[in-house]
Short mmCIF file of C-alpha atoms and ligand atoms in Angstrom, two decimals:
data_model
loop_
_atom_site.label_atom_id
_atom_site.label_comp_id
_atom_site.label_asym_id
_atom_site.label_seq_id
_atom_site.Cartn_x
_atom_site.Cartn_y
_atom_site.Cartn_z
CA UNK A 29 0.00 0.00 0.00
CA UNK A 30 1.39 3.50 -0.25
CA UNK A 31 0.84 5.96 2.32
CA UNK A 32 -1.38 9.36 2.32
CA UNK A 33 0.53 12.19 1.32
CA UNK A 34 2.62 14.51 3.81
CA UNK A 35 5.19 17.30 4.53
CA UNK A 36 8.75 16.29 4.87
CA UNK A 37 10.74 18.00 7.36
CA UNK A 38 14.71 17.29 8.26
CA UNK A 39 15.52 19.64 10.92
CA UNK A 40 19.17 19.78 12.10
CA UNK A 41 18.66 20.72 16.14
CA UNK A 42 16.40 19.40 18.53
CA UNK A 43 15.20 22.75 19.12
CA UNK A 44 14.10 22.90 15.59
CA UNK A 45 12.53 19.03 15.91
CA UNK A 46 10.43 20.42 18.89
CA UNK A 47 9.33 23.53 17.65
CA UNK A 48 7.91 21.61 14.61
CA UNK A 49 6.16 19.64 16.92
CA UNK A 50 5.14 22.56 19.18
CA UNK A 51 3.40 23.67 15.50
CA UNK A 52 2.19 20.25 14.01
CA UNK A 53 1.03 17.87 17.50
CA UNK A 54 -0.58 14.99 16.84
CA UNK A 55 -1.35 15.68 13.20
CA UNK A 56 2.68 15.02 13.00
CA UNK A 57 4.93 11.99 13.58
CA UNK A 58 8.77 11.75 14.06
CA UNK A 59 10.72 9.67 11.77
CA UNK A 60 14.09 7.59 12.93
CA UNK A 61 14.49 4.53 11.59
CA UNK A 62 11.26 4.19 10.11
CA UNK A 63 11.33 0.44 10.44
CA UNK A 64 8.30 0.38 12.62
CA UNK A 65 6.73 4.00 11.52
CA UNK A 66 7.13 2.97 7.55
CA UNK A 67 5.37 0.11 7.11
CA UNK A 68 2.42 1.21 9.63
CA UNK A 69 2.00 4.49 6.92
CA UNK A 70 2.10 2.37 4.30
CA UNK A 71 -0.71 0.03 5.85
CA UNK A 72 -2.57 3.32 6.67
CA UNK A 73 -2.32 2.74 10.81
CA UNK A 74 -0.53 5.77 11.08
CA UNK A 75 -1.10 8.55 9.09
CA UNK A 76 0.56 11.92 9.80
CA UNK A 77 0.11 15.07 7.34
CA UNK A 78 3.70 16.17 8.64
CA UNK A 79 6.82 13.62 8.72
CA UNK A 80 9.55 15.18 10.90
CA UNK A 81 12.83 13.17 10.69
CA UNK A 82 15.52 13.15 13.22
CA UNK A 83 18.45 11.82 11.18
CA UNK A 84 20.12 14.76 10.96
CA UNK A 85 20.15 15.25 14.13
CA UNK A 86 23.71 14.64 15.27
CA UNK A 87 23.60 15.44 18.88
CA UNK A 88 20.59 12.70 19.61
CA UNK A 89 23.48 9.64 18.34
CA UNK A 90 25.93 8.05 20.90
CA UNK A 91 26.75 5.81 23.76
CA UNK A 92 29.00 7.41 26.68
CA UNK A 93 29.47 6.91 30.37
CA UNK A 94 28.29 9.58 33.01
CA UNK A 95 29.41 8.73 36.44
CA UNK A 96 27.92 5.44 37.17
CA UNK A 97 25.49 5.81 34.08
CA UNK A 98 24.96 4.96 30.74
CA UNK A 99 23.94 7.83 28.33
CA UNK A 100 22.12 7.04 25.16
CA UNK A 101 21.32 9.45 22.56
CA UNK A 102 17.59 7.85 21.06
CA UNK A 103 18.70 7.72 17.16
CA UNK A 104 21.77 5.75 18.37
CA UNK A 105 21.10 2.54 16.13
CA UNK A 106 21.16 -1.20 17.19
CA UNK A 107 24.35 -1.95 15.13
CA UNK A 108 26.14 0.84 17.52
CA UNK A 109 24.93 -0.80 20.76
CA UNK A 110 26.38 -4.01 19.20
CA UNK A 111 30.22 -2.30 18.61
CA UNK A 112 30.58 -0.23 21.42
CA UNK A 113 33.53 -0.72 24.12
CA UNK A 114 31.75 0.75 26.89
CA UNK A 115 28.36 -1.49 26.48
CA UNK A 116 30.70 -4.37 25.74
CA UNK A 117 32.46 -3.48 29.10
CA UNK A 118 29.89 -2.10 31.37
CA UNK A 119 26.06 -3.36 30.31
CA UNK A 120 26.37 -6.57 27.92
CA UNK A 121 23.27 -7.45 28.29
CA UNK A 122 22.30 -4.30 25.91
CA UNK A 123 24.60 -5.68 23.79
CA UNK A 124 23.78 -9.31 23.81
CA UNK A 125 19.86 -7.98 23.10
CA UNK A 126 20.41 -5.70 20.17
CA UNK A 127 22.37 -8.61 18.18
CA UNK A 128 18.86 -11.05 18.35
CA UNK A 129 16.83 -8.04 17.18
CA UNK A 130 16.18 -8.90 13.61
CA UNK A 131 18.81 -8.70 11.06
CA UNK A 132 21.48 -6.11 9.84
CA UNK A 133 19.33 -4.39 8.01
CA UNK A 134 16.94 -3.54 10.93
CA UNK A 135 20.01 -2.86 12.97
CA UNK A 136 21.86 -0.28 10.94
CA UNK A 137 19.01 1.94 10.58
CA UNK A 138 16.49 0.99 13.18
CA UNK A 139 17.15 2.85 16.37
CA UNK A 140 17.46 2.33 20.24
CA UNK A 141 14.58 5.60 21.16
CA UNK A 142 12.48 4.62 17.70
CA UNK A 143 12.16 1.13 19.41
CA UNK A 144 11.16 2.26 22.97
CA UNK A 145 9.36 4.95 21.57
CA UNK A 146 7.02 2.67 19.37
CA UNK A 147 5.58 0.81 22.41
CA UNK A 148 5.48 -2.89 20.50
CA UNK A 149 5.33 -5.29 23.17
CA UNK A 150 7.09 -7.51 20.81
CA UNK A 151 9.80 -5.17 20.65
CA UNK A 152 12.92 -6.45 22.16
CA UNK A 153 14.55 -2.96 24.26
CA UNK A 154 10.91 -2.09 26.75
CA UNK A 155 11.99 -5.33 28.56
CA UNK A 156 15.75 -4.89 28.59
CA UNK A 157 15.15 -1.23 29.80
CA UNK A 158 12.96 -2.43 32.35
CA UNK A 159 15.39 -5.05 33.53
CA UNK A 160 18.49 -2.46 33.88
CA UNK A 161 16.03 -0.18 35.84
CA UNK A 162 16.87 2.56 32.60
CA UNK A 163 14.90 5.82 32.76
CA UNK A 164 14.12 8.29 29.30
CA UNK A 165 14.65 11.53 28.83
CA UNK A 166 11.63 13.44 27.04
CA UNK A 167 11.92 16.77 26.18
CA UNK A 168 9.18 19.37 24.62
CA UNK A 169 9.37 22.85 24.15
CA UNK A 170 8.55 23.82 27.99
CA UNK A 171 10.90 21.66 29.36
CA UNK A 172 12.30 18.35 30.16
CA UNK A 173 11.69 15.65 32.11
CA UNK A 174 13.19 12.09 33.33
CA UNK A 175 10.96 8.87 33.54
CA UNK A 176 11.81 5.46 34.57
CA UNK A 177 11.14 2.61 32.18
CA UNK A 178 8.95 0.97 35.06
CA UNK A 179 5.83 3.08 34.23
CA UNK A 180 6.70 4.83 30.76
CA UNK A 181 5.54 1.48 28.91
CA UNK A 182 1.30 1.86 29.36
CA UNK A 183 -0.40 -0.39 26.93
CA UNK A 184 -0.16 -2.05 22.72
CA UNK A 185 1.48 1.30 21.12
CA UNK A 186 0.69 3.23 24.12
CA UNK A 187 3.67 5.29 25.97
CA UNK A 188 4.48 7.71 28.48
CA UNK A 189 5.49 10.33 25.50
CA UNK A 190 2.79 12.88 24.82
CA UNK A 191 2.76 14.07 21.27
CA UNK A 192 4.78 17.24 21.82
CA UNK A 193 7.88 15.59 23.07
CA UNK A 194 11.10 13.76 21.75
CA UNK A 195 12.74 11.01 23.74
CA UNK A 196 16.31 12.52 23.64
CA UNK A 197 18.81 10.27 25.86
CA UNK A 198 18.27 6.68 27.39
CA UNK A 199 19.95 6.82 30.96
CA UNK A 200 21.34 3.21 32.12
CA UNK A 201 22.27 3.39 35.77
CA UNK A 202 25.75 1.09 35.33
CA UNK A 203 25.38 -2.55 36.84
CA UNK A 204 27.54 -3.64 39.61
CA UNK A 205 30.59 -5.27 38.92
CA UNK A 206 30.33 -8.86 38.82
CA UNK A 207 26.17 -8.86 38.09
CA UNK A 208 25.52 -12.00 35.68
CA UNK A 209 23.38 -11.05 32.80
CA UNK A 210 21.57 -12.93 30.20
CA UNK A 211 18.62 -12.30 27.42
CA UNK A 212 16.96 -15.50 25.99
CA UNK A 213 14.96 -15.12 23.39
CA UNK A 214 13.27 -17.80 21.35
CA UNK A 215 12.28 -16.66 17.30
CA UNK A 216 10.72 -18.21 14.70
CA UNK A 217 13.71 -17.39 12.76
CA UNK A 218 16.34 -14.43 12.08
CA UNK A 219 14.05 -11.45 11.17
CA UNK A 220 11.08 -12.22 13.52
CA UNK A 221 9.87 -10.88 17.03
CA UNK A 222 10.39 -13.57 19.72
CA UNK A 223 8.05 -15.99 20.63
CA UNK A 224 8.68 -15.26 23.81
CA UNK A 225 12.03 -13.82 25.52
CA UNK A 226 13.57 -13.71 29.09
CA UNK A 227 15.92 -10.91 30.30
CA UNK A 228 17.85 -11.57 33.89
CA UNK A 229 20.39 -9.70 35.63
CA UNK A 230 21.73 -11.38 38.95
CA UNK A 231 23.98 -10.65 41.92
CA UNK A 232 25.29 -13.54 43.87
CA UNK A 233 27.20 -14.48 47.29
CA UNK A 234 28.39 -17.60 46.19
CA UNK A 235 25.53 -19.81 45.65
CA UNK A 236 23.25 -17.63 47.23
CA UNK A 237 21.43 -15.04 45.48
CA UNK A 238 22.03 -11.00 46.61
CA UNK A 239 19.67 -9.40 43.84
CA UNK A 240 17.51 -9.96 40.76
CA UNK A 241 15.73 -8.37 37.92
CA UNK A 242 13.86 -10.28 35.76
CA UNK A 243 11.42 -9.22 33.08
CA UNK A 244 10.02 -10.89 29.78
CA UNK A 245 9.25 -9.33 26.06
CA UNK A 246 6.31 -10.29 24.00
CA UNK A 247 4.29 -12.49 26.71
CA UNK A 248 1.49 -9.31 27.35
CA UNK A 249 0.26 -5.73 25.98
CA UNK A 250 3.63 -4.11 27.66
CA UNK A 251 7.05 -5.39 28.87
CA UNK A 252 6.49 -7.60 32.10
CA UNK A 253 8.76 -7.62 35.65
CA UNK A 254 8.39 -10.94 37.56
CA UNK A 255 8.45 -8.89 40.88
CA UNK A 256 7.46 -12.15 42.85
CA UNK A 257 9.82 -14.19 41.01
CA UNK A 258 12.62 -11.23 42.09
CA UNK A 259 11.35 -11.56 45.61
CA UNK A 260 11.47 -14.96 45.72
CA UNK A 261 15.05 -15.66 44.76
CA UNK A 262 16.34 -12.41 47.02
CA UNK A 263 18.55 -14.58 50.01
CA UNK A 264 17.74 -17.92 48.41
CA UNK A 265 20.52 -20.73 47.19
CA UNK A 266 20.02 -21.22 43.00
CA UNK A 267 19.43 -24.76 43.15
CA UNK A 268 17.25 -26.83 40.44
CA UNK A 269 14.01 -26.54 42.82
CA UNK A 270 14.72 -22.42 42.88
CA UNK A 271 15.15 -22.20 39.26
CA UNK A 272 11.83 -24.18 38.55
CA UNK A 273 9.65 -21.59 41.09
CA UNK A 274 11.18 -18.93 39.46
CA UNK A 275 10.27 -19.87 36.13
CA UNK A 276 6.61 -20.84 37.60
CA UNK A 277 6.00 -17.04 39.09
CA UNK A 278 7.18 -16.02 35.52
CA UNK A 279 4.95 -17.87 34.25
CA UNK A 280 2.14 -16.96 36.44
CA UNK A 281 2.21 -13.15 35.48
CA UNK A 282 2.37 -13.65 31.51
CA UNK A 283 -1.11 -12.86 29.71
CA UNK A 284 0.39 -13.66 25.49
CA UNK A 285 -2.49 -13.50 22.31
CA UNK A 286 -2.69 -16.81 20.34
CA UNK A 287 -1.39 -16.15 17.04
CA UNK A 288 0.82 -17.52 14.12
CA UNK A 289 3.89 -18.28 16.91
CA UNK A 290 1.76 -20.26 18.88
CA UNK A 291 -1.09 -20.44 21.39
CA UNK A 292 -1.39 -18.89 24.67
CA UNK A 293 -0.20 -22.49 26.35
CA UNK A 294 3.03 -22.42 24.82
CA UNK A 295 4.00 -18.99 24.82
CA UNK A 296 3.22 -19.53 28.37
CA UNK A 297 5.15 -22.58 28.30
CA UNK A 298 8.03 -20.58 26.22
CA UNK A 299 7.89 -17.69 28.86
CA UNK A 300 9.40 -20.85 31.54
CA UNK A 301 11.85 -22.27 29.31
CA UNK A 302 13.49 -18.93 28.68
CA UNK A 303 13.36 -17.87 32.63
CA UNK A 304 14.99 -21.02 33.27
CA UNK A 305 18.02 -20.64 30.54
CA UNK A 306 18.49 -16.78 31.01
CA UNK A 307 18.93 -17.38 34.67
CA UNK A 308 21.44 -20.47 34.76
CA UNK A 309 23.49 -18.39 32.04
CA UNK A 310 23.33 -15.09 33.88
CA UNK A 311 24.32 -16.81 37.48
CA UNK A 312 27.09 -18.71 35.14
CA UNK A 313 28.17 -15.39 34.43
CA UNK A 314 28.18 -13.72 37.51
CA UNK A 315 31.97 -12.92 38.46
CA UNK A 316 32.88 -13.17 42.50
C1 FAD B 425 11.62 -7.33 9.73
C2 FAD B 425 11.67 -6.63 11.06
C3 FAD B 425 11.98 -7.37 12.19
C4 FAD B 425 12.07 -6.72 13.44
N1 FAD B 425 12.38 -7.48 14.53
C5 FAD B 425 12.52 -6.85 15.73
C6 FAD B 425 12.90 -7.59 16.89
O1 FAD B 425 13.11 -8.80 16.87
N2 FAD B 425 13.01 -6.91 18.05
C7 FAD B 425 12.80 -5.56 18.14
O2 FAD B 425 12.95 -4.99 19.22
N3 FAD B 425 12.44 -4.85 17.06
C8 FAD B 425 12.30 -5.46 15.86
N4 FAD B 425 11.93 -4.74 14.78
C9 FAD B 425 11.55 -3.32 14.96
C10 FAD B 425 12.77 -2.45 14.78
O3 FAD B 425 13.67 -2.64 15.86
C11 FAD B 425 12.38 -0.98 14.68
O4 FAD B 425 13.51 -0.35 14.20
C12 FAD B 425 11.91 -0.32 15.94
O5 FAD B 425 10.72 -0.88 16.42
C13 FAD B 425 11.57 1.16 15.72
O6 FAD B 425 12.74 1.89 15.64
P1 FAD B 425 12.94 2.90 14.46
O7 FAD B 425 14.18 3.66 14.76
O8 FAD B 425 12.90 2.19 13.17
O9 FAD B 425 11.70 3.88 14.66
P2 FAD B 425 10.57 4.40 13.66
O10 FAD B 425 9.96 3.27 12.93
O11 FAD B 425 11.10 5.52 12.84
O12 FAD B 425 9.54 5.00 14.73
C14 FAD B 425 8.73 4.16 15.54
C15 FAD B 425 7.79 5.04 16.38
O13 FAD B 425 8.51 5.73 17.40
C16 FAD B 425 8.38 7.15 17.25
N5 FAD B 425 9.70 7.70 17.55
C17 FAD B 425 10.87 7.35 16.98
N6 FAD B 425 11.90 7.97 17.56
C18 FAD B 425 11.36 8.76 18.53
C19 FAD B 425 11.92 9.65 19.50
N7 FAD B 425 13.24 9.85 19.60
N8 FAD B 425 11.07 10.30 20.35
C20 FAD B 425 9.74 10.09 20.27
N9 FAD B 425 9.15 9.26 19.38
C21 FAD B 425 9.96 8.59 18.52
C22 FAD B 425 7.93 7.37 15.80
O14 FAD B 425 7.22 8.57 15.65
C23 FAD B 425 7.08 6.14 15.57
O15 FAD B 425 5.80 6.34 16.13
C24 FAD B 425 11.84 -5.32 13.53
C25 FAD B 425 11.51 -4.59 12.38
C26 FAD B 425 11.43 -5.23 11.16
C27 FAD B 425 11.12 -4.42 9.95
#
């Protein structure tokens, strides 16, 4: 299908970006990747009179450290997550999650804020941001402000962002040294959204376990957090029996839609299987 027509706009600040948003609201959409945004114009689902796109943007691309956090700018692209020396060394699990998002072609031009931004439950980053405790930076014309992950993500396409505001920067708070990480994510094949997908990131006392975050991607209409299954393993030993409850109070919170990956059962089923292998490899990882 080919989408309705529209105005084309490329501005080169951010304070241009938002002032073209101040003019345009909701009759206007902001472009990054366009890997999401594209084929939802073309299938008429979205359908903005004014296409605003942040490419040229330099000062929204790049991955530093800030103190003990990780600084994002939003058009940063997956393939840059995947290279960079201080992901690699301070929050692999970003890393390890942007290279089973799709395939190179998605990942040199779709982009870490277009991603969050779109609010696709199938979407890979809402449940990694959750797990790292990550909070946004959204700015509009009066302002700025900061929100956490844990609350941004409201519903199927539905976000924090109103329609006057650009996410800007992702903010990672940097993991402890040592924390074990892991993202398991089952797909179909290379190019789809998982079936369903498990991210962990674990602290550990020898065999007993200090802290855990643990959320899933795809298995309800926003990113899940297995609080109880966190609680639960707070203090405990990681011993077959733990790893099974944890996978069960996973389980317990996922609410998936039957459709051409597989019913609700075994997406449910899924959700388990990928707790289970994304905590043994995160506690295998975990350095004392
Ligand atoms: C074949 C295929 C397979 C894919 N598989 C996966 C996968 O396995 N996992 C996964 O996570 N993703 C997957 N994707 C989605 C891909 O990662 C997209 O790139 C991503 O969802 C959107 O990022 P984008 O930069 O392309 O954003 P766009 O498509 O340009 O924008 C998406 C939405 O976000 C808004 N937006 C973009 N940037 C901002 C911003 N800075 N501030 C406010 N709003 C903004 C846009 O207005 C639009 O509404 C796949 C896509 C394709 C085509």
């Amino acid at each position: 299908m080919i989408p309705r027509e529209f105005e084309y706009y490329a501005p080169t600040s951010v304070d241009d970006a938002l002032a073209l948003l101040g003019t345009y609201g909701s009759e206007a959409k902001l472009l990054a990747g366009g890997h999401s945004l594209l084929p939802m114009m073309k299938l008429r689902f979205a359908d903005p009179a004014h296409l605003i796109d942040l490419n040229r943007i330099d000062s929204l691309r790049g991955i530093r450290l800030s103190g003990n956090e990780i600084r994002i700018g939003a058009m940063t692209c997956e393939n840059d997550l995947l290279w960079s020396p201080v992901l690699k060394e301070h929050c692999p699990l970003l890393v390890e999650a942007a290279g089973l998002i799709s395939d190179p072609q998605v990942r040199y031009r779709g982009t870490l804020g277009g991603d969050i931004s779109h609010g696709d439950p199938g979407n890979d980053h809402p449940a990694i941001m959750l797990c790292l405790g990550a909070s946004f930076v959204l700015k509009s014309k009066t302002g700025e402000r900061v929100v956490p992950a844990d609350g941004f993500f409201l519903g199927v396409y539905a976000t924090a962002l109103e329609p006057d505001e650009i996410l800007t920067e992702i903010r990672i708070p940097v993991p402890a040294t040592g924390t074990g990480w892991c993202y398991a994510k089952l797909k179909r094949k290379t190019g789809d959204f998982a079936t369903a997908a498990a991210a962990v990131l674990i602290r550990m006392s020898g065999n007993t376990v200090t802290d855990a975050s643990i959320t899933l991607t795809n298995l309800g209409p926003i990113a899940l957090k297995a609080h109880d299954a966190e609680q639960f393993l707070r203090g405990r030993t990681l011993d077959d029996e733990a790893v099974d409850e944890v996978a069960r109070k996973a389980m317990a919170i996922c609410e998936p839609v039957e459709d051409l990956r597989g019913s609700v059962e075994y997406k449910i089923a899924m959700a388990g299987e990928m707790t289970r292998r994304a905590l043994r490899t995160a506690a295998a990882r975990v350095r004392h």
